[in-house]
mmCIF file with all atom_site columns, C-alpha atoms in Angstrom:
data_model
loop_
_atom_site.group_PDB
_atom_site.id
_atom_site.type_symbol
_atom_site.label_atom_id
_atom_site.label_alt_id
_atom_site.label_comp_id
_atom_site.label_asym_id
_atom_site.label_entity_id
_atom_site.label_seq_id
_atom_site.pdbx_PDB_ins_code
_atom_site.Cartn_x
_atom_site.Cartn_y
_atom_site.Cartn_z
_atom_site.occupancy
_atom_site.B_iso_or_equiv
_atom_site.pdbx_formal_charge
_atom_site.auth_seq_id
_atom_site.auth_comp_id
_atom_site.auth_asym_id
_atom_site.auth_atom_id
_atom_site.pdbx_PDB_model_num
ATOM 1  C CA . UNK L 1 1  ? 21.323 171.430 176.100 1.00 0.00 ? 1  UNK L CA 1
ATOM 2  C CA . UNK L 1 2  ? 17.959 172.822 176.989 1.00 0.00 ? 2  UNK L CA 1
ATOM 3  C CA . UNK L 1 3  ? 14.809 170.687 177.623 1.00 0.00 ? 3  UNK L CA 1
ATOM 4  C CA . UNK L 1 4  ? 13.351 171.112 174.118 1.00 0.00 ? 4  UNK L CA 1
ATOM 5  C CA . UNK L 1 5  ? 16.332 169.752 172.620 1.00 0.00 ? 5  UNK L CA 1
ATOM 6  C CA . UNK L 1 6  ? 17.166 166.257 171.255 1.00 0.00 ? 6  UNK L CA 1
ATOM 7  C CA . UNK L 1 7  ? 20.247 164.313 170.407 1.00 0.00 ? 7  UNK L CA 1
ATOM 8  C CA . UNK L 1 8  ? 20.204 162.979 166.971 1.00 0.00 ? 8  UNK L CA 1
ATOM 9  C CA . UNK L 1 9  ? 22.959 160.708 165.441 1.00 0.00 ? 9  UNK L CA 1
ATOM 10 C CA . UNK L 1 10 ? 23.486 161.240 161.655 1.00 0.00 ? 10 UNK L CA 1
ATOM 11 C CA . UNK L 1 11 ? 26.026 160.058 159.249 1.00 0.00 ? 11 UNK L CA 1
ATOM 12 C CA . UNK L 1 12 ? 27.593 162.065 156.510 1.00 0.00 ? 12 UNK L CA 1
ATOM 13 C CA . UNK L 1 13 ? 30.317 160.789 153.957 1.00 0.00 ? 13 UNK L CA 1
ATOM 14 C CA . UNK L 1 14 ? 31.061 157.958 156.292 1.00 0.00 ? 14 UNK L CA 1
ATOM 15 C CA . UNK L 1 15 ? 31.321 160.007 159.635 1.00 0.00 ? 15 UNK L CA 1
ATOM 16 C CA . UNK L 1 16 ? 29.242 159.864 162.555 1.00 0.00 ? 16 UNK L CA 1
ATOM 17 C CA . UNK L 1 17 ? 27.845 163.280 163.929 1.00 0.00 ? 17 UNK L CA 1
ATOM 18 C CA . UNK L 1 18 ? 25.857 163.816 167.078 1.00 0.00 ? 18 UNK L CA 1
ATOM 19 C CA . UNK L 1 19 ? 23.486 166.868 166.532 1.00 0.00 ? 19 UNK L CA 1
ATOM 20 C CA . UNK L 1 20 ? 21.588 168.819 169.350 1.00 0.00 ? 20 UNK L CA 1
ATOM 21 C CA . UNK L 1 21 ? 18.592 170.388 168.028 1.00 0.00 ? 21 UNK L CA 1
ATOM 22 C CA . UNK L 1 22 ? 14.899 171.123 168.752 1.00 0.00 ? 22 UNK L CA 1
ATOM 23 C CA . UNK L 1 23 ? 14.142 169.731 165.249 1.00 0.00 ? 23 UNK L CA 1
ATOM 24 C CA . UNK L 1 24 ? 12.601 166.404 164.829 1.00 0.00 ? 24 UNK L CA 1
ATOM 25 C CA . UNK L 1 25 ? 15.143 163.669 164.158 1.00 0.00 ? 25 UNK L CA 1
ATOM 26 C CA . UNK L 1 26 ? 13.409 162.999 160.850 1.00 0.00 ? 26 UNK L CA 1
ATOM 27 C CA . UNK L 1 27 ? 14.183 166.190 159.853 1.00 0.00 ? 27 UNK L CA 1
ATOM 28 C CA . UNK L 1 28 ? 17.715 166.523 160.775 1.00 0.00 ? 28 UNK L CA 1
ATOM 29 C CA . UNK L 1 29 ? 18.197 162.787 159.144 1.00 0.00 ? 29 UNK L CA 1
ATOM 30 C CA . UNK L 1 30 ? 16.462 164.378 155.612 1.00 0.00 ? 30 UNK L CA 1
ATOM 31 C CA . UNK L 1 31 ? 19.047 167.253 155.947 1.00 0.00 ? 31 UNK L CA 1
ATOM 32 C CA . UNK L 1 32 ? 21.933 164.970 156.700 1.00 0.00 ? 32 UNK L CA 1
ATOM 33 C CA . UNK L 1 33 ? 20.928 162.926 153.723 1.00 0.00 ? 33 UNK L CA 1
ATOM 34 C CA . UNK L 1 34 ? 20.865 165.828 151.423 1.00 0.00 ? 34 UNK L CA 1
ATOM 35 C CA . UNK L 1 35 ? 24.319 166.866 152.592 1.00 0.00 ? 35 UNK L CA 1
ATOM 36 C CA . UNK L 1 36 ? 25.554 163.333 152.444 1.00 0.00 ? 36 UNK L CA 1
ATOM 37 C CA . UNK L 1 37 ? 24.214 163.081 148.804 1.00 0.00 ? 37 UNK L CA 1
ATOM 38 C CA . UNK L 1 38 ? 26.065 166.346 147.754 1.00 0.00 ? 38 UNK L CA 1
ATOM 39 C CA . UNK L 1 39 ? 29.348 164.905 149.226 1.00 0.00 ? 39 UNK L CA 1
ATOM 40 C CA . UNK L 1 40 ? 28.751 161.530 147.174 1.00 0.00 ? 40 UNK L CA 1
ATOM 41 C CA . UNK L 1 41 ? 27.914 163.626 143.909 1.00 0.00 ? 41 UNK L CA 1
ATOM 42 C CA . UNK L 1 42 ? 31.273 165.583 144.169 1.00 0.00 ? 42 UNK L CA 1
ATOM 43 C CA . UNK L 1 43 ? 33.371 162.785 145.156 1.00 0.00 ? 43 UNK L CA 1
ATOM 44 C CA . UNK L 1 44 ? 32.177 160.573 142.227 1.00 0.00 ? 44 UNK L CA 1
ATOM 45 C CA . UNK L 1 45 ? 32.714 163.222 139.675 1.00 0.00 ? 45 UNK L CA 1
ATOM 46 C CA . UNK L 1 46 ? 36.095 164.037 140.989 1.00 0.00 ? 46 UNK L CA 1
ATOM 47 C CA . UNK L 1 47 ? 37.392 160.818 142.970 1.00 0.00 ? 47 UNK L CA 1
ATOM 48 C CA . UNK L 1 48 ? 40.826 162.144 143.527 1.00 0.00 ? 48 UNK L CA 1
ATOM 49 C CA . UNK L 1 49 ? 39.651 165.147 145.456 1.00 0.00 ? 49 UNK L CA 1
ATOM 50 C CA . UNK L 1 50 ? 40.820 165.246 149.182 1.00 0.00 ? 50 UNK L CA 1
ATOM 51 C CA . UNK L 1 51 ? 38.128 165.603 151.599 1.00 0.00 ? 51 UNK L CA 1
ATOM 52 C CA . UNK L 1 52 ? 38.415 169.383 152.295 1.00 0.00 ? 52 UNK L CA 1
ATOM 53 C CA . UNK L 1 53 ? 38.101 170.078 148.740 1.00 0.00 ? 53 UNK L CA 1
ATOM 54 C CA . UNK L 1 54 ? 35.181 167.722 148.483 1.00 0.00 ? 54 UNK L CA 1
ATOM 55 C CA . UNK L 1 55 ? 33.669 169.520 151.332 1.00 0.00 ? 55 UNK L CA 1
ATOM 56 C CA . UNK L 1 56 ? 34.107 172.875 150.029 1.00 0.00 ? 56 UNK L CA 1
ATOM 57 C CA . UNK L 1 57 ? 32.723 172.037 146.643 1.00 0.00 ? 57 UNK L CA 1
ATOM 58 C CA . UNK L 1 58 ? 29.751 170.449 148.170 1.00 0.00 ? 58 UNK L CA 1
ATOM 59 C CA . UNK L 1 59 ? 29.045 173.438 150.356 1.00 0.00 ? 59 UNK L CA 1
ATOM 60 C CA . UNK L 1 60 ? 29.184 175.589 147.133 1.00 0.00 ? 60 UNK L CA 1
ATOM 61 C CA . UNK L 1 61 ? 26.776 173.335 145.428 1.00 0.00 ? 61 UNK L CA 1
ATOM 62 C CA . UNK L 1 62 ? 24.313 173.490 148.307 1.00 0.00 ? 62 UNK L CA 1
ATOM 63 C CA . UNK L 1 63 ? 24.717 177.138 148.394 1.00 0.00 ? 63 UNK L CA 1
ATOM 64 C CA . UNK L 1 64 ? 23.855 177.361 144.775 1.00 0.00 ? 64 UNK L CA 1
ATOM 65 C CA . UNK L 1 65 ? 20.823 175.171 145.278 1.00 0.00 ? 65 UNK L CA 1
ATOM 66 C CA . UNK L 1 66 ? 19.822 177.742 148.218 1.00 0.00 ? 66 UNK L CA 1
ATOM 67 C CA . UNK L 1 67 ? 20.464 180.876 145.949 1.00 0.00 ? 67 UNK L CA 1
ATOM 68 C CA . UNK L 1 68 ? 18.712 179.397 143.173 1.00 0.00 ? 68 UNK L CA 1
#
């Protein structure tokens, strides 16, 4: 870890993650909240999906948002 890096804890889909980054904790929390929301959107629409499939579909939705 460099001196400019901070450690920030976030939660995505019920799992805790420790992030090391130079970005502000507020920014990282906002990004994590966005990803978490995408996971929950997919899971709500298809509650029988496995976690891996939820993650892949959420990733595709996030990539679609980026490309649009």
